[in-house]
GROMACS .gro file of C-alpha atoms in nm:
model
  359
    1MET     CA    1   0.008  -0.012   0.005
    2ILE     CA    2   0.163   0.317  -0.112
    3PHE     CA    3   0.015   0.545   0.140
    4ASN     CA    4  -0.018   0.335   0.441
    5ARG     CA    5  -0.388   0.294   0.417
    6THR     CA    6  -0.576   0.012   0.565
    7HIS     CA    7  -0.725  -0.260   0.330
    8LEU     CA    8  -1.069  -0.183   0.431
    9HIS     CA    9  -0.997   0.199   0.365
   10SER     CA   10  -0.863   0.114   0.011
   11LEU     CA   11  -1.154  -0.084  -0.077
   12LEU     CA   12  -1.412   0.189   0.041
   13ALA     CA   13  -1.216   0.461  -0.125
   14ALA     CA   14  -1.198   0.258  -0.456
   15ALA     CA   15  -1.567   0.182  -0.441
   16THR     CA   16  -1.648   0.547  -0.382
   17LEU     CA   17  -1.440   0.670  -0.660
   18LEU     CA   18  -1.595   0.425  -0.924
   19THR     CA   19  -1.950   0.522  -0.805
   20THR     CA   20  -1.874   0.882  -0.840
   21ALA     CA   21  -1.701   0.832  -1.179
   22ALA     CA   22  -1.994   0.656  -1.304
   23LYS     CA   23  -2.248   0.936  -1.182
   24ALA     CA   24  -2.018   1.211  -1.303
   25GLN     CA   25  -1.972   1.079  -1.652
   26ASP     CA   26  -2.347   1.095  -1.697
   27LYS     CA   27  -2.350   1.457  -1.679
   28PRO     CA   28  -2.249   1.694  -1.970
   29LEU     CA   29  -1.885   1.825  -1.903
   30THR     CA   30  -1.900   2.101  -2.160
   31TYR     CA   31  -2.093   2.413  -2.224
   32PRO     CA   32  -2.266   2.473  -2.568
   33ASP     CA   33  -2.019   2.742  -2.658
   34GLU     CA   34  -1.709   2.546  -2.597
   35LYS     CA   35  -1.688   2.441  -2.977
   36HIS     CA   36  -1.337   2.317  -2.988
   37PHE     CA   37  -1.399   2.047  -2.731
   38ARG     CA   38  -1.537   1.719  -2.835
   39ASN     CA   39  -1.593   1.382  -2.642
   40ILE     CA   40  -1.471   1.531  -2.325
   41ARG     CA   41  -1.385   1.288  -2.033
   42GLN     CA   42  -1.319   1.342  -1.688
   43LEU     CA   43  -0.984   1.141  -1.583
   44THR     CA   44  -0.954   1.220  -1.214
   45PHE     CA   45  -1.229   1.235  -0.935
   46GLY     CA   46  -1.137   1.410  -0.623
   47GLY     CA   47  -0.841   1.592  -0.484
   48ASP     CA   48  -0.627   1.862  -0.647
   49ASN     CA   49  -0.488   1.726  -0.972
   50ALA     CA   50  -0.293   1.960  -1.201
   51GLU     CA   51  -0.033   2.009  -1.462
   52ALA     CA   52  -0.100   1.699  -1.659
   53TYR     CA   53   0.134   1.670  -1.953
   54PHE     CA   54   0.145   1.435  -2.256
   55GLY     CA   55   0.433   1.188  -2.306
   56PHE     CA   56   0.578   1.185  -2.659
   57ASP     CA   57   0.373   0.882  -2.758
   58ASN     CA   58   0.045   1.064  -2.724
   59GLU     CA   59  -0.072   0.804  -2.476
   60HIS     CA   60   0.068   0.871  -2.129
   61VAL     CA   61   0.077   1.155  -1.900
   62THR     CA   62   0.231   1.262  -1.585
   63PHE     CA   63   0.050   1.496  -1.336
   64GLN     CA   64   0.061   1.631  -0.987
   65ARG     CA   65  -0.183   1.554  -0.712
   66THR     CA   66  -0.276   1.645  -0.373
   67ASP     CA   67  -0.549   1.456  -0.181
   68ALA     CA   68  -0.500   1.455   0.206
   69LYS     CA   69  -0.782   1.205   0.256
   70ASP     CA   70  -0.607   0.969   0.002
   71GLY     CA   71  -0.277   0.988   0.199
   72VAL     CA   72  -0.117   1.275  -0.033
   73PRO     CA   73  -0.068   1.584   0.184
   74CYS     CA   74   0.097   1.790  -0.080
   75ASP     CA   75   0.167   1.743  -0.436
   76GLN     CA   76   0.329   1.406  -0.567
   77ILE     CA   77   0.392   1.307  -0.933
   78PHE     CA   78   0.168   1.028  -1.089
   79TYR     CA   79   0.167   0.863  -1.422
   80GLY     CA   80  -0.108   0.694  -1.617
   81THR     CA   81  -0.217   0.581  -1.968
   82ILE     CA   82  -0.502   0.764  -2.137
   83PRO     CA   83  -0.791   0.516  -2.166
   84ALA     CA   84  -0.871   0.412  -2.531
   85SER     CA   85  -1.236   0.476  -2.481
   86GLY     CA   86  -1.460   0.672  -2.231
   87LYS     CA   87  -1.577   0.344  -2.091
   88LYS     CA   88  -1.242   0.249  -1.943
   89LYS     CA   89  -1.117   0.375  -1.611
   90PHE     CA   90  -0.805   0.614  -1.612
   91SER     CA   91  -0.550   0.425  -1.381
   92TYR     CA   92  -0.260   0.598  -1.234
   93LYS     CA   93   0.035   0.512  -0.994
   94LEU     CA   94   0.275   0.713  -0.779
   95VAL     CA   95   0.600   0.764  -0.942
   96SER     CA   96   0.778   1.028  -0.722
   97THR     CA   97   0.922   0.940  -0.387
   98GLY     CA   98   0.643   1.023  -0.187
   99LYS     CA   99   0.848   1.263   0.036
  100GLY     CA  100   0.862   1.628   0.038
  101ARG     CA  101   0.663   1.835  -0.229
  102THR     CA  102   0.700   1.793  -0.612
  103THR     CA  103   0.615   1.979  -0.910
  104CYS     CA  104   0.620   2.005  -1.293
  105ALA     CA  105   0.674   1.655  -1.422
  106TYR     CA  106   0.759   1.587  -1.769
  107LEU     CA  107   0.808   1.252  -1.962
  108MET     CA  108   1.164   1.211  -2.116
  109PRO     CA  109   1.183   1.091  -2.488
  110ASP     CA  110   1.246   0.739  -2.408
  111MET     CA  111   0.923   0.724  -2.244
  112LYS     CA  112   1.078   0.510  -1.963
  113HIS     CA  113   1.181   0.812  -1.744
  114PHE     CA  114   1.046   1.149  -1.645
  115LEU     CA  115   1.198   1.477  -1.491
  116TYR     CA  116   1.035   1.648  -1.213
  117ALA     CA  117   1.128   1.895  -0.929
  118SER     CA  118   1.111   1.785  -0.578
  119THR     CA  119   1.205   1.904  -0.210
  120HIS     CA  120   1.266   1.556  -0.088
  121MET     CA  121   1.641   1.591  -0.030
  122ALA     CA  122   1.566   1.876   0.243
  123ALA     CA  123   1.293   1.689   0.430
  124ASP     CA  124   1.051   1.404   0.407
  125SER     CA  125   0.777   1.629   0.522
  126CYS     CA  126   0.570   1.875   0.322
  127PRO     CA  127   0.734   2.233   0.328
  128PRO     CA  128   0.540   2.486   0.514
  129VAL     CA  129   0.284   2.691   0.303
  130PRO     CA  130   0.272   3.088   0.321
  131ASP     CA  131   0.083   3.231   0.608
  132ARG     CA  132  -0.174   3.465   0.402
  133SER     CA  133  -0.313   3.615   0.723
  134LYS     CA  134   0.015   3.778   0.795
  135ILE     CA  135   0.125   3.841   0.439
  136LYS     CA  136  -0.222   3.954   0.340
  137LYS     CA  137  -0.164   3.892  -0.025
  138TYR     CA  138  -0.200   3.591  -0.259
  139VAL     CA  139   0.147   3.446  -0.310
  140TRP     CA  140   0.317   3.133  -0.438
  141PRO     CA  141   0.597   2.978  -0.243
  142ILE     CA  142   0.946   2.944  -0.425
  143TYR     CA  143   1.114   2.673  -0.223
  144ASP     CA  144   1.478   2.694  -0.231
  145SER     CA  145   1.496   2.333  -0.179
  146TYR     CA  146   1.345   2.244  -0.510
  147ASP     CA  147   1.589   2.043  -0.757
  148ILE     CA  148   1.528   1.891  -1.056
  149TYR     CA  149   1.560   1.498  -1.088
  150VAL     CA  150   1.523   1.224  -1.357
  151ALA     CA  151   1.359   0.909  -1.233
  152ASP     CA  152   1.220   0.579  -1.375
  153LEU     CA  153   0.858   0.483  -1.381
  154LYS     CA  154   0.907   0.271  -1.073
  155GLY     CA  155   1.002   0.593  -0.886
  156ASN     CA  156   1.372   0.539  -0.871
  157ILE     CA  157   1.570   0.851  -0.911
  158THR     CA  158   1.830   0.790  -1.174
  159LYS     CA  159   1.992   1.150  -1.204
  160ARG     CA  160   1.988   1.472  -1.045
  161LEU     CA  161   1.996   1.754  -1.296
  162THR     CA  162   2.047   2.053  -1.059
  163ASN     CA  163   2.235   2.098  -0.752
  164THR     CA  164   2.255   2.472  -0.688
  165PRO     CA  165   2.149   2.687  -0.402
  166GLY     CA  166   1.812   2.834  -0.455
  167TYR     CA  167   1.483   2.715  -0.662
  168ASP     CA  168   1.525   2.503  -0.959
  169ALA     CA  169   1.187   2.359  -1.102
  170GLU     CA  170   0.952   2.405  -1.384
  171GLY     CA  171   1.132   2.190  -1.636
  172THR     CA  172   0.994   2.075  -1.965
  173VAL     CA  173   1.155   1.907  -2.264
  174SER     CA  174   1.178   2.006  -2.621
  175PRO     CA  175   0.998   1.791  -2.868
  176ASP     CA  176   1.317   1.719  -3.055
  177GLY     CA  177   1.436   1.558  -2.735
  178LYS     CA  178   1.758   1.768  -2.714
  179LYS     CA  179   1.685   2.041  -2.443
  180ILE     CA  180   1.537   2.126  -2.129
  181VAL     CA  181   1.398   2.465  -2.026
  182PHE     CA  182   1.356   2.545  -1.658
  183THR     CA  183   1.329   2.806  -1.391
  184SER     CA  184   1.592   2.892  -1.153
  185MET     CA  185   1.679   3.144  -0.898
  186ARG     CA  186   2.049   3.076  -0.887
  187ASN     CA  187   2.133   3.429  -0.988
  188GLY     CA  188   1.926   3.583  -0.726
  189ASP     CA  189   1.621   3.661  -0.961
  190ILE     CA  190   1.377   3.413  -1.109
  191ASP     CA  191   1.483   3.351  -1.464
  192LEU     CA  192   1.455   3.085  -1.752
  193TYR     CA  193   1.763   2.869  -1.831
  194THR     CA  194   1.820   2.594  -2.065
  195MET     CA  195   2.037   2.274  -2.056
  196ASN     CA  196   2.093   1.975  -2.255
  197ILE     CA  197   1.877   1.670  -2.191
  198ASP     CA  198   2.158   1.521  -1.990
  199GLY     CA  199   2.207   1.829  -1.776
  200THR     CA  200   2.509   1.973  -1.925
  201ASP     CA  201   2.557   2.318  -2.101
  202VAL     CA  202   2.341   2.528  -1.865
  203LYS     CA  203   2.278   2.882  -2.022
  204GLN     CA  204   2.054   3.168  -1.862
  205ILE     CA  205   1.818   3.293  -2.130
  206THR     CA  206   1.617   3.572  -1.965
  207THR     CA  207   1.775   3.857  -1.775
  208THR     CA  208   1.479   4.113  -1.704
  209THR     CA  209   1.391   4.159  -1.333
  210GLY     CA  210   1.066   3.986  -1.271
  211TYR     CA  211   0.926   3.631  -1.243
  212ASP     CA  212   0.995   3.403  -1.551
  213GLY     CA  213   0.848   3.046  -1.537
  214GLY     CA  214   0.632   2.775  -1.669
  215ALA     CA  215   0.831   2.771  -2.009
  216CYS     CA  216   0.760   2.521  -2.295
  217PHE     CA  217   0.878   2.477  -2.644
  218SER     CA  218   0.698   2.513  -2.953
  219PRO     CA  219   0.628   2.191  -3.173
  220ASP     CA  220   0.938   2.245  -3.385
  221SER     CA  221   1.160   2.320  -3.076
  222LYS     CA  222   1.256   2.657  -3.229
  223MET     CA  223   1.052   2.873  -2.980
  224ILE     CA  224   0.942   2.898  -2.620
  225THR     CA  225   0.657   3.041  -2.449
  226TRP     CA  226   0.629   3.138  -2.086
  227ARG     CA  227   0.459   3.367  -1.803
  228ALA     CA  228   0.637   3.649  -1.664
  229SER     CA  229   0.575   3.945  -1.438
  230ARG     CA  230   0.747   4.277  -1.514
  231PRO     CA  231   0.743   4.524  -1.219
  232LYS     CA  232   0.798   4.864  -1.371
  233THR     CA  233   0.774   5.136  -1.091
  234GLU     CA  234   1.014   5.162  -0.794
  235GLU     CA  235   0.745   5.049  -0.574
  236GLN     CA  236   0.651   4.743  -0.783
  237VAL     CA  237   1.012   4.648  -0.789
  238LYS     CA  238   1.076   4.678  -0.435
  239GLU     CA  239   0.760   4.462  -0.342
  240TYR     CA  240   0.865   4.200  -0.583
  241LYS     CA  241   1.224   4.184  -0.427
  242ASP     CA  242   1.100   4.211  -0.064
  243LEU     CA  243   0.872   3.898  -0.137
  244LEU     CA  244   1.151   3.719  -0.323
  245ALA     CA  245   1.374   3.757  -0.024
  246GLN     CA  246   1.110   3.561   0.172
  247GLY     CA  247   1.082   3.280  -0.093
  248LEU     CA  248   0.756   3.417  -0.238
  249VAL     CA  249   0.607   3.545  -0.552
  250MET     CA  250   0.293   3.730  -0.624
  251PRO     CA  251   0.129   3.579  -0.950
  252THR     CA  252  -0.156   3.813  -0.984
  253ASN     CA  253  -0.005   4.025  -1.255
  254MET     CA  254   0.153   3.803  -1.531
  255GLU     CA  255   0.181   3.824  -1.906
  256VAL     CA  256   0.238   3.563  -2.184
  257PHE     CA  257   0.570   3.597  -2.364
  258VAL     CA  258   0.752   3.424  -2.661
  259ALA     CA  259   1.110   3.412  -2.775
  260ASN     CA  260   1.347   3.205  -2.980
  261ALA     CA  261   1.453   2.881  -2.794
  262ASP     CA  262   1.793   3.056  -2.701
  263GLY     CA  263   1.599   3.363  -2.547
  264SER     CA  264   1.661   3.589  -2.837
  265ASN     CA  265   1.398   3.796  -2.979
  266ALA     CA  266   1.179   3.791  -2.661
  267ARG     CA  267   0.852   3.976  -2.679
  268GLN     CA  268   0.537   4.008  -2.486
  269VAL     CA  269   0.233   3.844  -2.643
  270THR     CA  270  -0.048   3.963  -2.429
  271SER     CA  271  -0.121   4.273  -2.232
  272LEU     CA  272  -0.443   4.189  -2.069
  273GLY     CA  273  -0.373   4.268  -1.718
  274LYS     CA  274  -0.431   4.034  -1.418
  275ALA     CA  275  -0.300   3.669  -1.440
  276ASN     CA  276  -0.223   3.526  -1.770
  277TRP     CA  277  -0.039   3.192  -1.743
  278ALA     CA  278   0.027   2.831  -1.822
  279PRO     CA  279   0.074   2.906  -2.187
  280SER     CA  280   0.179   2.635  -2.442
  281PHE     CA  281   0.178   2.628  -2.821
  282ALA     CA  282  -0.099   2.524  -3.049
  283PRO     CA  283  -0.018   2.228  -3.272
  284ASP     CA  284   0.034   2.495  -3.565
  285GLY     CA  285   0.313   2.666  -3.366
  286LYS     CA  286   0.152   2.992  -3.475
  287ARG     CA  287  -0.086   3.024  -3.167
  288LEU     CA  288  -0.078   2.991  -2.805
  289ILE     CA  289  -0.336   2.848  -2.546
  290PHE     CA  290  -0.333   2.993  -2.197
  291ALA     CA  291  -0.522   3.055  -1.876
  292SER     CA  292  -0.649   3.394  -1.772
  293ASN     CA  293  -0.872   3.578  -1.548
  294HIS     CA  294  -0.857   3.919  -1.722
  295GLU     CA  295  -1.216   3.949  -1.775
  296HIS     CA  296  -1.319   3.920  -1.420
  297GLU     CA  297  -1.275   4.232  -1.195
  298ARG     CA  298  -1.240   4.006  -0.875
  299GLY     CA  299  -0.989   3.765  -1.042
  300PHE     CA  300  -1.209   3.466  -1.088
  301PRO     CA  301  -1.306   3.261  -1.271
  302PHE     CA  302  -0.997   3.147  -1.486
  303ASN     CA  303  -1.082   3.037  -1.850
  304LEU     CA  304  -0.877   2.906  -2.145
  305TYR     CA  305  -0.791   3.141  -2.440
  306LEU     CA  306  -0.619   3.097  -2.771
  307VAL     CA  307  -0.410   3.400  -2.924
  308ASN     CA  308  -0.170   3.419  -3.211
  309ILE     CA  309   0.180   3.463  -3.119
  310ASP     CA  310   0.180   3.823  -3.233
  311GLY     CA  311  -0.112   3.900  -2.984
  312THR     CA  312  -0.391   3.920  -3.233
  313GLY     CA  313  -0.691   3.699  -3.253
  314LEU     CA  314  -0.777   3.640  -2.886
  315GLU     CA  315  -1.036   3.397  -2.850
  316ARG     CA  316  -1.192   3.250  -2.530
  317ILE     CA  317  -1.233   2.884  -2.557
  318SER     CA  318  -1.366   2.759  -2.225
  319ASN     CA  319  -1.645   2.889  -2.014
  320ASP     CA  320  -1.675   2.719  -1.665
  321ALA     CA  321  -1.736   2.948  -1.372
  322GLY     CA  322  -1.463   2.813  -1.179
  323PHE     CA  323  -1.105   2.735  -1.273
  324ASP     CA  324  -0.972   2.608  -1.617
  325ALA     CA  325  -0.626   2.605  -1.652
  326PHE     CA  326  -0.280   2.401  -1.744
  327PRO     CA  327  -0.394   2.331  -2.102
  328MET     CA  328  -0.159   2.110  -2.330
  329PHE     CA  329  -0.223   1.981  -2.672
  330SER     CA  330  -0.095   1.609  -2.744
  331PRO     CA  331   0.205   1.605  -2.970
  332ASP     CA  332   0.002   1.470  -3.261
  333GLY     CA  333  -0.232   1.778  -3.205
  334LYS     CA  334  -0.565   1.578  -3.187
  335LYS     CA  335  -0.636   1.595  -2.789
  336LEU     CA  336  -0.631   1.875  -2.539
  337ILE     CA  337  -0.580   1.796  -2.177
  338PHE     CA  338  -0.641   2.049  -1.889
  339SER     CA  339  -0.750   2.098  -1.522
  340SER     CA  340  -1.075   2.216  -1.413
  341ASN     CA  341  -1.322   2.269  -1.117
  342ARG     CA  342  -1.618   2.162  -1.343
  343ASN     CA  343  -1.828   1.895  -1.238
  344ASN     CA  344  -1.687   1.890  -0.879
  345GLY     CA  345  -2.007   1.899  -0.693
  346GLY     CA  346  -1.954   2.258  -0.560
  347ASN     CA  347  -1.624   2.164  -0.359
  348ARG     CA  348  -1.279   2.258  -0.424
  349ASP     CA  349  -1.170   1.976  -0.618
  350THR     CA  350  -0.955   2.031  -0.934
  351ASN     CA  351  -0.960   1.739  -1.187
  352VAL     CA  352  -0.788   1.636  -1.512
  353PHE     CA  353  -1.001   1.657  -1.829
  354ILE     CA  354  -0.921   1.539  -2.187
  355CYS     CA  355  -1.086   1.590  -2.509
  356ASP     CA  356  -1.081   1.560  -2.872
  357TRP     CA  357  -0.967   1.908  -3.039
  358VAL     CA  358  -1.178   2.050  -3.297
  359GLU     CA  359  -1.069   2.355  -3.503
   0.00000   0.00000   0.00000
């Protein structure tokens, strides 16, 4: 038993999960104006499931999951096979160590290994979360104990790719299998770096003050897209640096950027205000899909949008009243996977959904 549950607890949980899944799949999971989504399926049921990313074969995914009642007190990495039909259950297994906190897993080209960031070398327990009653702002923690590792699908770590002071995380692999882009604080700011697939030849590719993260490559591996904050006034820069000194970043004002894969010709794509993040390329390499709350004064809900890489042609493509985010197309461009609060019975669960993509 992975999480030390009793056999009775496991059987009851499994029965509940299957019953919930059967009932949930009887409900429509899309809205009438979500014209790009067809044959949508809910893959997970319960807990907080996010950052589901396709492997190179279009059939397998990794994702991170938190579910305290299921013995997962903070994010761990899971691996599963996309069911061939909606009638089959999505089965997944733990592939991280089960220790510390993890984030941002991505399957390697051989489909036998994956990379991810973890804090497990610092402590077996989950790192502390920010006390927002004292900070009084919505912030993300930037744990300096995060490093990037490669592991096999049995959970055995086979290589440590980073070993520097400060945050190293948010790694993704180029479609040609040659490069990794990741986020690091090794220079004192949060910037993007690239390295070879084996961890060699590390290069810093962004230098502007502000948070640069969540980068991924275009289908031809020649470009990257990412989310970034750009504090401009003296007051904004001070607030950013003061929070960073506490290992925190405020993600409420971010825009989407693109650049060549080496960081050259960087340019801002969106100027929408609020939080625009989790971008990735559409199959044609000419558009981006991302999550945003810019249409809502209170900062919620988040929906998915398409935009051309020159910033034109903005199109809203999802319409849930909660949270739609972390969109990614399959390498063959036929499917879209994303995380959403839809169909969660009014609680806070975030689940993974997959659909056929229709232009």
